[in-house]
């Protein structure tokens, strides 16, 4: 629970930060929580400390949600992602507070990060119905066939979110997963999880179907191996993985032939213009050969 | 709630216990209404308590294997084809193609017209072929039709017959009709095992479940089965407990072992293990065998195999790697 001070003699309303699994906000199955502090070491709140069974439940939820989300039209997915941006805009001030508390710095800087996060949703919302055009192709073949290739969503993507950039970094890796039609199980920044919980509350009220995005707060080193080895996870984004675990996680992921986005040497600056890398990483190219008669 | 049903007053003094009870409608009714009522609150609380037992590691692996060996792998769809039955039989013999140490299931459960093909495919495997009969699932037909249905299944080689009781007759108190029908079907079964489906979801409360259980046991059913799988709620833990109490008391009073089959609605390993805990606690360890306890299920097997792989391989497994439906 966060400790908000009494205001005008009124008792503060303490908030309990929970996980986001399958569209619901459960406590950790393990019943554990851990203290979250601001950049100066002052206690902000206690967040749920997810266990491997929460990972399992989240993957089940993501898998169940996969059929509906990947089957939705790209146009519809774009509308839903745009709606996430709308609702984030409505809670702009709260996100600024959360980001200042988590990352320090001025409100002005935090406000810029929140703006960028909202814009990132809009950017990826625009991409949903253009991915096939850009990544797909009609292939020239030497035979009486019409051959074309089109991207399809990979499936359930496990995401270890960036550790430093608590909100923009998270949106930067979550939005492309959802834009491609994949579903996500995200382990948030370990030390700065509270903006992610705020984002979960936005996702829960913004037409994103239950289970499409699942957010777990907790120790990355504890959860990542279970996510990496889980046979129902089809892809893994290691951007926020601990350096000493990166190789081991890739090896575990290879056991079930996952798509892996490897851990970069240093955490990339999330304010940089986004590219197509993440959209391409979580799609599979299907090629169809159709006979043409004459 | 755990106390034994007292030996029924007028009828059970004679040896063999219940020889005269099925004699006529009146004595049946007297016996069934003489059964003690079920304490609903206590029963449900006990079911909830037993469901909290934590079964881990080696015990869990054993429980999973036991549950697999107790499954009646079921397909009861209008769209069943010989091809579907063939793949079901292959899966019944060897549930997980990559792990030959997984035991075969207990039986496959089919409509009578598909029995013959299944019998050929399962010859020598030890897997039984069970057939639903007697105008399954409603049981709304004449006795002649029900007996002909049973005969079709038995003549095709079914080793087990799953019959349904006439719930309409039960709810209107015509216990004698049901009793005589079960007796007649039992006769038509010959050497085949008879499972009597009570369809507890259509009965009115736990008292009715207890009465129906005793009625089926009195009439000679080898196994009492919760549901057809076509009605929700199907098998629930409290209902299965009431039925387990009935077969336990039957054994205490007559020395005979009768079985229970929980069918419908059990889809997860967790649920299956909860049922096994209930079997052990309510009936006793003697019932932890495929002869005396069965799961009627179609999707449960896939989850059991997945959880088994999770135990054996040390990471969460995926259904697409197993090939179970």
Coordinates of C-alpha atoms in Angstrom, one line a residue:
Chain A
X1 CA 0.0 0.0 0.0
X2 CA 1.2 3.5 -0.7
X3 CA 1.4 5.8 2.3
X4 CA -0.3 9.0 1.3
X5 CA -0.2 11.7 4.0
X6 CA -3.4 13.0 5.6
X7 CA -4.7 16.0 3.8
X8 CA -6.8 18.7 5.6
X9 CA -7.3 16.3 8.5
X10 CA -8.8 13.7 6.2
X11 CA -7.2 10.3 6.2
X12 CA -5.3 9.4 3.1
X13 CA -6.7 6.6 0.9
X14 CA -3.9 4.1 0.7
X15 CA -3.6 2.2 -2.6
X16 CA -2.7 -1.4 -3.0
X17 CA -0.6 -2.2 -6.1
X18 CA -1.4 -5.5 -7.6
X19 CA -0.6 -7.6 -10.6
X20 CA -2.6 -7.5 -13.8
X21 CA -3.4 -11.0 -15.1
X22 CA -6.2 -11.9 -17.5
X23 CA -7.9 -8.5 -17.1
X24 CA -8.1 -8.8 -13.3
X25 CA -6.0 -7.3 -10.6
X26 CA -5.0 -10.2 -8.3
X27 CA -2.5 -10.2 -5.5
X28 CA 0.4 -12.5 -6.1
X29 CA -0.5 -16.2 -5.7
X30 CA 2.4 -16.4 -3.2
X31 CA 0.9 -13.6 -1.1
X32 CA 4.3 -11.8 -1.2
X33 CA 5.0 -8.1 -1.7
X34 CA 8.1 -5.9 -1.7
X35 CA 8.8 -2.3 -0.8
X36 CA 9.2 0.2 -3.6
X37 CA 11.2 3.3 -2.9
X38 CA 11.7 6.6 -4.8
X39 CA 15.1 7.6 -6.1
X40 CA 16.0 9.0 -2.7
X41 CA 15.3 5.8 -0.9
X42 CA 12.0 6.9 0.7
X43 CA 9.2 4.2 0.8
X44 CA 6.6 4.8 -1.9
X45 CA 4.5 1.7 -1.6
X46 CA 4.5 -2.1 -1.5
X47 CA 4.1 -3.8 -4.8
X48 CA 3.1 -7.4 -5.4
X49 CA 6.1 -9.8 -5.7
X50 CA 5.0 -12.2 -8.4
X51 CA 5.9 -15.9 -8.3
X52 CA 6.4 -18.5 -11.0
X53 CA 2.8 -19.5 -10.7
X54 CA 1.7 -16.0 -11.5
X55 CA 3.9 -16.3 -14.6
X56 CA 2.1 -19.5 -15.4
X57 CA -1.4 -18.0 -14.9
X58 CA -0.4 -15.0 -17.0
X59 CA 0.8 -17.2 -19.8
X60 CA -2.4 -19.2 -19.7
X61 CA -4.4 -15.9 -19.9
X62 CA -2.3 -14.6 -22.7
X63 CA -2.7 -17.9 -24.6
X64 CA -6.4 -17.9 -24.2
X65 CA -6.7 -14.3 -25.3
X66 CA -4.5 -14.9 -28.3
X67 CA -7.1 -16.3 -30.7
X68 CA -9.4 -13.3 -30.3
X69 CA -6.7 -10.7 -30.5
X70 CA -4.8 -12.1 -33.4
X71 CA -8.1 -12.8 -35.2
X72 CA -9.3 -9.2 -34.7
X73 CA -9.0 -7.0 -37.8
X74 CA -5.9 -4.8 -37.9
X75 CA -8.2 -1.8 -38.1
X76 CA -9.9 -2.8 -34.9
X77 CA -6.5 -3.4 -33.1
X78 CA -5.5 0.1 -34.2
X79 CA -8.6 1.6 -32.7
X80 CA -8.1 -0.2 -29.4
X81 CA -4.4 1.0 -29.1
X82 CA -5.5 4.5 -29.9
X83 CA -8.0 4.3 -27.1
X84 CA -5.2 3.4 -24.7
X85 CA -3.5 6.6 -25.7
X86 CA -6.8 8.5 -25.1
X87 CA -7.1 7.1 -21.6
X88 CA -3.5 7.8 -20.8
X89 CA -4.0 11.3 -21.8
X90 CA -6.9 11.6 -19.4
X91 CA -4.7 10.4 -16.6
X92 CA -1.7 12.4 -17.7
X93 CA -1.1 14.1 -14.3
X94 CA -1.1 10.9 -12.4
X95 CA 1.4 9.3 -14.7
X96 CA 3.6 12.4 -14.3
X97 CA 3.4 12.0 -10.5
X98 CA 4.3 8.3 -10.9
X99 CA 7.2 8.9 -13.2
X100 CA 8.7 11.6 -11.0
X101 CA 8.4 9.4 -8.0
X102 CA 9.9 6.4 -9.8
X103 CA 12.6 8.1 -11.8
X104 CA 13.3 11.4 -10.1
X105 CA 13.9 14.5 -12.1
X106 CA 11.7 17.5 -12.8
X107 CA 8.0 17.4 -13.5
X108 CA 8.7 19.1 -16.8
X109 CA 11.0 16.2 -17.9
X110 CA 8.5 13.6 -16.6
X111 CA 5.7 15.3 -18.5
X112 CA 7.7 15.0 -21.7
X113 CA 8.2 11.3 -21.1
X114 CA 4.5 10.7 -20.5
X115 CA 3.7 12.7 -23.7
X116 CA 6.2 10.5 -25.6
X117 CA 4.6 7.4 -24.1
X118 CA 1.1 8.5 -25.3
X119 CA 2.5 9.4 -28.7
X120 CA 4.1 5.9 -28.9
X121 CA 0.7 4.2 -28.5
X122 CA -0.7 6.5 -31.3
X123 CA 2.3 5.7 -33.5
X124 CA 1.9 1.9 -33.1
X125 CA -1.9 2.2 -33.4
X126 CA -1.3 3.6 -36.9
X127 CA 1.0 0.7 -37.7
X128 CA -1.5 -2.1 -37.1
X129 CA -3.0 -2.1 -40.6
X130 CA 0.2 -1.2 -42.4
X131 CA 2.4 -4.0 -41.2
X132 CA 1.2 -6.4 -43.8
X133 CA 1.8 -3.8 -46.6
X134 CA 5.3 -3.1 -45.5
X135 CA 6.5 -6.5 -44.3
X136 CA 4.5 -8.5 -46.8
X137 CA 5.1 -8.9 -50.5
X138 CA 3.9 -10.3 -53.8
X139 CA 6.7 -12.5 -54.9
X140 CA 7.8 -12.8 -58.6
X141 CA 8.0 -16.6 -59.2
X142 CA 8.9 -18.6 -62.3
X143 CA 5.8 -20.6 -62.7
X144 CA 2.0 -20.4 -63.0
X145 CA 1.5 -19.3 -59.4
X146 CA 0.5 -16.2 -57.6
X147 CA 2.9 -16.2 -54.6
X148 CA 2.5 -13.8 -51.7
X149 CA 3.9 -13.4 -48.2
X150 CA 2.2 -11.9 -45.3
X151 CA 3.2 -11.4 -41.6
X152 CA 1.2 -13.2 -38.9
X153 CA 1.5 -12.8 -35.1
X154 CA 4.0 -15.1 -33.4
X155 CA 1.8 -15.8 -30.4
X156 CA 2.5 -15.2 -26.7
X157 CA 5.5 -12.8 -26.2
X158 CA 7.4 -12.7 -22.9
X159 CA 8.7 -9.2 -22.3
X160 CA 11.3 -8.2 -19.7
X161 CA 10.7 -4.5 -19.6
X162 CA 13.5 -1.9 -19.4
X163 CA 14.7 -1.3 -15.9
X164 CA 15.4 2.4 -16.0
X165 CA 12.6 3.9 -18.1
X166 CA 9.6 2.8 -16.1
X167 CA 6.8 4.1 -18.3
X168 CA 8.0 5.1 -21.8
X169 CA 10.4 2.2 -21.9
X170 CA 7.5 -0.1 -21.0
X171 CA 5.2 1.3 -23.6
X172 CA 8.0 1.2 -26.2
X173 CA 8.2 -2.6 -25.8
X174 CA 4.6 -3.4 -25.1
X175 CA 2.8 -1.5 -27.8
X176 CA 4.6 -3.2 -30.8
X177 CA 3.7 -6.6 -29.3
X178 CA 0.1 -5.7 -29.2
X179 CA 0.2 -4.0 -32.6
X180 CA 1.3 -7.1 -34.4
X181 CA -1.6 -9.1 -32.8
X182 CA 0.6 -11.0 -30.3
X183 CA -0.3 -11.2 -26.6
X184 CA 2.1 -10.2 -23.9
X185 CA 3.3 -11.3 -20.5
X186 CA 5.4 -8.4 -19.2
X187 CA 7.8 -8.4 -16.2
X188 CA 8.0 -4.7 -15.3
X189 CA 10.9 -2.7 -14.0
X190 CA 11.9 -4.3 -10.7
X191 CA 12.8 -1.1 -8.8
X192 CA 10.3 1.2 -10.6
X193 CA 7.1 -0.9 -11.0
X194 CA 4.4 1.7 -10.0
X195 CA 4.0 3.5 -13.4
X196 CA 3.4 0.0 -14.9
X197 CA 0.5 -0.6 -12.5
X198 CA -1.0 2.7 -13.5
X199 CA -0.6 1.6 -17.2
X200 CA -2.4 -1.7 -16.3
X201 CA -5.3 0.3 -14.9
X202 CA -5.5 2.1 -18.2
X203 CA -5.3 -1.1 -20.2
X204 CA -8.1 -2.6 -18.1
X205 CA -10.5 0.2 -19.0
X206 CA -9.5 0.7 -22.6
X207 CA -11.1 -2.1 -24.7
X208 CA -7.9 -4.2 -24.7
X209 CA -9.4 -7.6 -24.2
X210 CA -8.6 -9.4 -21.0
X211 CA -5.4 -11.4 -21.1
X212 CA -4.0 -9.6 -24.1
X213 CA -1.5 -7.7 -21.9
X214 CA -0.5 -9.1 -18.5
X215 CA 1.8 -7.1 -16.2
X216 CA 3.8 -8.7 -13.4
X217 CA 5.8 -6.8 -10.8
X218 CA 8.6 -8.6 -9.0
X219 CA 12.1 -9.9 -9.2
X220 CA 13.2 -10.3 -12.8
X221 CA 15.9 -12.8 -12.0
X222 CA 13.3 -15.0 -10.3
X223 CA 10.6 -14.8 -13.0
X224 CA 12.6 -14.7 -16.2
X225 CA 13.9 -18.3 -16.2
X226 CA 10.3 -19.6 -16.0
X227 CA 9.1 -17.3 -18.7
X228 CA 12.1 -18.2 -20.9
X229 CA 11.5 -22.0 -20.6
X230 CA 7.7 -21.9 -20.7
X231 CA 6.7 -24.0 -23.8
X232 CA 3.6 -21.9 -24.4
X233 CA 5.6 -18.7 -24.8
X234 CA 6.6 -18.2 -28.5
X235 CA 8.9 -15.2 -28.3
X236 CA 11.0 -13.4 -25.7
X237 CA 12.1 -9.8 -25.5
X238 CA 15.2 -9.6 -23.2
X239 CA 15.7 -5.8 -23.2
X240 CA 15.4 -5.6 -19.5
X241 CA 17.1 -8.8 -18.5
X242 CA 19.9 -8.9 -15.9
X243 CA 23.2 -8.9 -17.7
X244 CA 24.4 -12.0 -15.9
X245 CA 21.3 -14.0 -16.9
X246 CA 21.1 -13.0 -20.6
X247 CA 23.0 -15.9 -22.0
X248 CA 21.2 -18.4 -19.8
X249 CA 17.8 -17.1 -20.7
X250 CA 18.6 -17.3 -24.4
X251 CA 19.7 -20.9 -23.9
X252 CA 16.4 -21.7 -22.1
X253 CA 14.4 -20.0 -24.8
X254 CA 16.2 -22.1 -27.4
X255 CA 14.8 -25.3 -25.8
X256 CA 11.4 -24.4 -27.3
X257 CA 12.8 -22.5 -30.3
X258 CA 11.5 -19.1 -29.3
X259 CA 12.0 -15.9 -31.2
X260 CA 14.4 -13.9 -29.1
X261 CA 15.2 -10.2 -29.1
X262 CA 18.6 -10.3 -27.4
X263 CA 19.6 -8.0 -24.5
X264 CA 21.4 -4.9 -25.7
X265 CA 24.6 -3.9 -24.1
X266 CA 23.1 -0.9 -22.5
X267 CA 19.5 0.0 -22.1
X268 CA 18.5 2.0 -25.3
X269 CA 17.2 5.5 -25.0
X270 CA 13.4 5.1 -25.3
X271 CA 13.0 8.7 -26.5
X272 CA 14.7 7.7 -29.8
X273 CA 12.3 7.4 -32.8
X274 CA 11.0 3.8 -32.8
X275 CA 11.6 1.6 -35.8
X276 CA 10.2 -1.5 -37.3
X277 CA 12.5 -3.9 -35.4
X278 CA 10.0 -4.9 -32.8
X279 CA 7.1 -5.2 -35.2
X280 CA 9.2 -7.5 -37.4
X281 CA 10.5 -9.5 -34.5
X282 CA 7.1 -10.7 -33.3
X283 CA 5.7 -11.7 -36.7
X284 CA 6.0 -14.9 -38.8
X285 CA 6.0 -14.6 -42.5
X286 CA 3.6 -16.9 -44.2
X287 CA 4.0 -17.5 -47.9
X288 CA 1.1 -18.7 -50.0
X289 CA 1.4 -20.2 -53.5
X290 CA -1.8 -20.1 -55.4
X291 CA -2.0 -21.7 -58.8
X292 CA -3.2 -19.5 -61.6
X293 CA -4.9 -21.1 -64.6
X294 CA -4.7 -19.8 -68.1
Chain B
X1 CA -21.5 -36.0 7.7
X2 CA -18.8 -38.7 7.7
X3 CA -20.9 -41.0 9.8
X4 CA -21.9 -44.3 8.4
X5 CA -25.4 -44.8 7.1
X6 CA -27.2 -46.9 9.7
X7 CA -28.2 -50.3 8.6
X8 CA -31.7 -49.8 7.3
X9 CA -34.3 -50.9 9.8
X10 CA -36.7 -53.4 8.6
X11 CA -35.0 -54.9 5.6
X12 CA -31.3 -55.3 6.2
X13 CA -31.4 -57.8 9.1
X14 CA -31.5 -60.6 6.6
X15 CA -28.1 -61.8 5.4
X16 CA -27.0 -60.2 2.1
X17 CA -28.3 -57.0 3.5
X18 CA -30.9 -55.7 1.2
X19 CA -32.5 -58.7 -0.4
X20 CA -36.1 -57.5 0.2
X21 CA -35.7 -53.8 -0.4
X22 CA -36.3 -53.8 -4.1
X23 CA -39.3 -56.1 -3.7
X24 CA -41.8 -53.4 -4.4
X25 CA -42.3 -49.6 -4.8
X26 CA -43.4 -49.1 -1.1
X27 CA -40.4 -50.8 0.5
X28 CA -38.0 -49.0 -1.9
X29 CA -39.5 -45.7 -0.9
X30 CA -39.4 -46.6 2.8
X31 CA -35.7 -47.5 2.5
X32 CA -34.7 -44.5 0.4
X33 CA -36.5 -42.0 2.7
X34 CA -35.0 -43.7 5.7
X35 CA -31.5 -42.7 4.6
X36 CA -30.1 -39.9 6.7
X37 CA -30.2 -36.4 5.1
X38 CA -27.0 -34.8 3.8
X39 CA -25.6 -31.9 5.9
X40 CA -25.1 -29.5 3.0
X41 CA -23.0 -26.9 4.8
X42 CA -20.7 -29.5 6.3
X43 CA -20.4 -31.4 3.1
X44 CA -19.5 -28.3 1.1
X45 CA -17.1 -27.1 3.7
X46 CA -15.3 -30.5 3.8
X47 CA -15.1 -30.5 0.0
X48 CA -13.5 -27.1 0.2
X49 CA -11.1 -28.2 2.9
X50 CA -10.0 -31.3 1.0
X51 CA -9.4 -29.1 -2.1
X52 CA -6.8 -27.2 -0.2
X53 CA -4.5 -30.2 0.2
X54 CA -1.2 -29.5 -1.6
X55 CA 0.2 -32.5 -3.5
X56 CA 3.7 -31.9 -4.8
X57 CA 6.7 -33.4 -6.6
X58 CA 6.8 -37.2 -6.5
X59 CA 3.3 -37.6 -5.0
X60 CA 2.0 -35.3 -7.7
X61 CA 3.6 -37.3 -10.4
X62 CA 2.1 -40.5 -9.0
X63 CA -1.3 -38.8 -8.7
X64 CA -1.1 -37.7 -12.3
X65 CA -0.2 -41.3 -13.5
X66 CA -3.0 -42.7 -11.4
X67 CA -5.5 -40.2 -12.7
X68 CA -4.4 -41.0 -16.3
X69 CA -5.0 -44.7 -15.7
X70 CA -8.5 -43.9 -14.4
X71 CA -9.7 -42.0 -17.4
X72 CA -12.6 -43.1 -19.5
X73 CA -11.5 -41.2 -22.6
X74 CA -14.8 -40.0 -24.0
X75 CA -16.2 -38.8 -27.2
X76 CA -20.0 -38.5 -27.3
X77 CA -20.7 -36.2 -30.2
X78 CA -23.1 -36.4 -33.0
X79 CA -20.2 -35.7 -35.3
X80 CA -18.1 -38.7 -34.2
X81 CA -16.6 -40.7 -37.1
X82 CA -14.7 -44.0 -37.2
X83 CA -11.5 -41.9 -37.9
X84 CA -12.0 -39.9 -34.7
X85 CA -12.6 -43.1 -32.8
X86 CA -9.4 -44.5 -34.3
X87 CA -7.3 -41.6 -33.1
X88 CA -8.9 -41.7 -29.7
X89 CA -8.0 -45.4 -29.4
X90 CA -4.4 -44.7 -30.4
X91 CA -4.2 -42.1 -27.7
X92 CA -5.9 -44.4 -25.2
X93 CA -3.2 -47.0 -25.7
X94 CA -0.3 -44.6 -25.5
X95 CA -1.4 -41.2 -24.2
X96 CA 1.9 -39.4 -24.7
X97 CA 3.9 -40.6 -27.7
X98 CA 7.2 -39.3 -26.4
X99 CA 6.9 -40.8 -22.9
X100 CA 6.1 -44.5 -23.2
X101 CA 6.1 -44.8 -19.4
X102 CA 2.7 -43.0 -19.3
X103 CA 0.1 -45.7 -18.4
X104 CA -2.7 -46.3 -20.8
X105 CA -6.1 -44.9 -19.9
X106 CA -8.8 -47.2 -18.4
X107 CA -11.3 -47.2 -21.2
X108 CA -12.7 -45.3 -24.2
X109 CA -16.3 -44.3 -23.9
X110 CA -18.4 -44.1 -27.1
X111 CA -21.8 -44.4 -28.6
X112 CA -22.8 -48.0 -29.2
X113 CA -22.6 -48.0 -33.0
X114 CA -18.9 -47.1 -32.9
X115 CA -18.0 -49.8 -30.4
X116 CA -17.0 -52.5 -32.9
X117 CA -14.2 -50.5 -34.5
X118 CA -12.8 -49.5 -31.1
X119 CA -12.8 -53.1 -29.8
X120 CA -10.7 -54.2 -32.8
X121 CA -8.2 -51.4 -32.3
X122 CA -7.9 -51.9 -28.6
X123 CA -7.6 -55.7 -28.6
X124 CA -4.8 -56.9 -26.4
X125 CA -4.1 -53.4 -24.9
X126 CA -6.1 -53.9 -21.7
X127 CA -8.0 -50.7 -22.5
X128 CA -11.7 -51.3 -22.1
X129 CA -14.4 -50.2 -24.4
X130 CA -17.3 -48.6 -22.7
X131 CA -20.6 -47.7 -24.5
X132 CA -23.3 -45.4 -23.4
X133 CA -26.7 -47.0 -23.8
X134 CA -30.4 -46.8 -22.9
X135 CA -31.3 -43.8 -25.0
X136 CA -28.4 -41.7 -23.7
X137 CA -28.3 -38.9 -22.7
X138 CA -32.0 -38.3 -21.9
X139 CA -33.1 -41.8 -21.1
X140 CA -36.5 -40.9 -22.6
X141 CA -37.6 -44.1 -24.4
X142 CA -39.3 -47.4 -23.8
X143 CA -37.7 -50.2 -22.0
X144 CA -37.6 -52.3 -25.1
X145 CA -35.6 -49.6 -26.9
X146 CA -33.2 -49.2 -24.0
X147 CA -32.6 -53.0 -23.8
X148 CA -32.1 -53.1 -27.6
X149 CA -29.6 -50.2 -27.3
X150 CA -27.8 -52.1 -24.6
X151 CA -27.8 -55.3 -26.6
X152 CA -26.3 -53.5 -29.6
X153 CA -23.4 -52.3 -27.4
X154 CA -22.8 -55.7 -25.7
X155 CA -23.0 -57.6 -29.0
X156 CA -20.5 -55.3 -30.5
X157 CA -18.1 -56.2 -27.8
X158 CA -18.4 -53.4 -25.2
X159 CA -17.0 -54.5 -21.9
X160 CA -18.7 -51.7 -19.9
X161 CA -22.1 -50.2 -20.3
X162 CA -22.9 -46.6 -19.2
X163 CA -26.7 -46.4 -18.7
X164 CA -28.8 -43.4 -17.7
X165 CA -31.6 -43.5 -15.2
X166 CA -35.0 -42.1 -16.0
X167 CA -34.7 -38.8 -14.1
X168 CA -38.4 -37.9 -14.8
X169 CA -39.4 -41.1 -13.0
X170 CA -37.0 -40.4 -10.2
X171 CA -38.3 -36.8 -9.6
X172 CA -41.9 -38.1 -9.5
X173 CA -41.0 -40.8 -7.0
X174 CA -41.4 -43.9 -9.3
X175 CA -38.3 -45.6 -7.8
X176 CA -39.6 -49.0 -8.6
X177 CA -39.6 -48.3 -12.3
X178 CA -35.9 -47.2 -12.2
X179 CA -35.0 -50.1 -10.0
X180 CA -36.5 -52.6 -12.4
X181 CA -35.0 -50.9 -15.4
X182 CA -31.5 -51.1 -13.9
X183 CA -32.1 -54.8 -13.1
X184 CA -33.2 -55.5 -16.6
X185 CA -30.3 -53.6 -18.2
X186 CA -27.9 -55.4 -15.8
X187 CA -29.3 -58.7 -17.1
X188 CA -28.8 -57.6 -20.7
X189 CA -25.2 -56.6 -19.9
X190 CA -24.2 -60.2 -19.3
X191 CA -20.6 -60.1 -18.3
X192 CA -20.2 -56.4 -19.1
X193 CA -19.7 -53.9 -16.2
X194 CA -22.7 -51.7 -15.6
X195 CA -22.3 -48.0 -14.8
X196 CA -25.4 -46.1 -13.8
X197 CA -25.5 -42.5 -14.6
X198 CA -27.5 -40.5 -12.1
X199 CA -27.2 -37.1 -13.9
X200 CA -26.9 -35.3 -10.6
X201 CA -27.3 -31.9 -12.3
X202 CA -31.0 -32.8 -12.9
X203 CA -31.7 -34.1 -9.4
X204 CA -32.8 -31.9 -6.6
X205 CA -30.1 -31.6 -4.0
X206 CA -27.7 -33.8 -2.2
X207 CA -30.4 -35.9 -0.5
X208 CA -31.6 -36.9 -4.0
X209 CA -28.0 -37.8 -5.0
X210 CA -27.8 -40.1 -2.0
X211 CA -31.1 -41.7 -2.7
X212 CA -30.3 -42.2 -6.4
X213 CA -26.9 -43.7 -5.4
X214 CA -28.4 -46.2 -3.1
X215 CA -31.2 -47.0 -5.6
X216 CA -28.5 -47.8 -8.3
X217 CA -26.5 -49.8 -5.8
X218 CA -29.5 -51.8 -4.7
X219 CA -30.5 -52.6 -8.3
X220 CA -27.0 -54.0 -9.0
X221 CA -25.1 -51.2 -10.7
X222 CA -21.3 -51.9 -10.5
X223 CA -20.4 -48.3 -10.7
X224 CA -22.4 -45.1 -10.0
X225 CA -21.6 -42.2 -12.3
X226 CA -22.4 -38.6 -11.8
X227 CA -23.3 -37.2 -15.1
X228 CA -23.8 -37.6 -18.8
X229 CA -21.5 -34.6 -19.5
X230 CA -24.3 -33.0 -21.4
X231 CA -25.7 -31.0 -18.4
X232 CA -24.0 -28.4 -16.2
X233 CA -23.3 -28.7 -13.3
X234 CA -21.8 -32.1 -13.9
X235 CA -19.4 -33.7 -11.4
X236 CA -18.7 -31.5 -8.5
X237 CA -16.6 -32.4 -5.5
X238 CA -19.5 -32.4 -2.9
X239 CA -21.7 -34.6 -5.2
X240 CA -18.8 -37.0 -5.8
X241 CA -18.3 -37.2 -2.0
X242 CA -21.9 -38.1 -1.4
X243 CA -21.6 -40.9 -3.9
X244 CA -18.3 -42.1 -2.4
X245 CA -20.0 -42.3 1.0
X246 CA -22.6 -44.5 -0.6
X247 CA -20.2 -47.0 -2.0
X248 CA -18.1 -47.0 1.2
X249 CA -21.2 -47.7 3.3
X250 CA -22.3 -50.3 0.8
X251 CA -19.0 -52.0 1.3
X252 CA -19.2 -51.8 5.1
X253 CA -22.7 -53.4 5.0
X254 CA -22.3 -56.0 2.3
X255 CA -18.6 -56.5 1.8
X256 CA -18.9 -55.8 -1.9
X257 CA -16.8 -53.2 -3.6
X258 CA -18.8 -50.8 -6.0
X259 CA -17.2 -48.0 -7.9
X260 CA -17.8 -44.3 -8.7
X261 CA -17.2 -42.4 -11.9
X262 CA -17.0 -38.7 -11.9
X263 CA -17.9 -37.5 -15.4
X264 CA -18.1 -34.0 -16.9
X265 CA -16.6 -30.7 -15.9
X266 CA -13.2 -32.1 -14.7
X267 CA -10.7 -30.4 -17.0
X268 CA -7.6 -29.6 -15.0
X269 CA -5.0 -31.7 -13.2
X270 CA -5.7 -29.7 -10.0
X271 CA -9.4 -30.8 -10.2
X272 CA -8.5 -34.4 -10.8
X273 CA -6.1 -34.5 -7.9
X274 CA -8.7 -32.9 -5.6
X275 CA -11.0 -35.8 -6.6
X276 CA -8.3 -38.3 -5.8
X277 CA -7.8 -36.8 -2.4
X278 CA -11.6 -37.0 -1.8
X279 CA -11.6 -40.7 -2.9
X280 CA -8.8 -41.5 -0.4
X281 CA -10.3 -39.5 2.4
X282 CA -14.0 -40.4 2.0
X283 CA -14.0 -43.9 0.6
X284 CA -10.5 -45.1 1.4
X285 CA -7.3 -46.0 -0.3
X286 CA -8.9 -49.3 -1.6
X287 CA -10.8 -47.1 -4.1
X288 CA -7.7 -45.6 -5.6
X289 CA -7.7 -48.0 -8.5
X290 CA -9.2 -47.8 -12.0
X291 CA -11.6 -50.6 -11.1
X292 CA -13.3 -48.5 -8.5
X293 CA -12.8 -44.9 -9.5
X294 CA -13.0 -43.4 -13.0
X295 CA -12.9 -40.0 -14.6
X296 CA -15.1 -39.5 -17.6
X297 CA -13.4 -36.8 -19.5
X298 CA -12.2 -35.7 -22.9
X299 CA -10.0 -32.6 -22.3
X300 CA -8.6 -33.7 -18.9
X301 CA -6.1 -36.0 -20.4
X302 CA -4.3 -33.2 -22.3
X303 CA -3.9 -31.2 -19.2
X304 CA -2.7 -34.2 -17.2
X305 CA -0.1 -34.9 -19.8
X306 CA 1.0 -31.3 -19.9
X307 CA 1.4 -31.2 -16.1
X308 CA 3.2 -34.5 -16.2
X309 CA 5.7 -33.0 -18.6
X310 CA 6.1 -30.0 -16.5
X311 CA 7.0 -32.3 -13.6
X312 CA 9.4 -34.4 -15.6
X313 CA 11.0 -31.7 -17.7
X314 CA 11.3 -29.0 -15.0
X315 CA 9.6 -26.2 -17.0
X316 CA 6.1 -25.4 -18.0
X317 CA 5.0 -27.5 -21.0
X318 CA 2.7 -26.6 -23.9
X319 CA -0.2 -28.6 -25.3
X320 CA 1.0 -28.1 -28.9
X321 CA 4.0 -30.3 -28.1
X322 CA 1.9 -33.2 -26.9
X323 CA -0.6 -33.8 -29.7
X324 CA -3.4 -34.6 -27.2
X325 CA -6.7 -33.0 -28.1

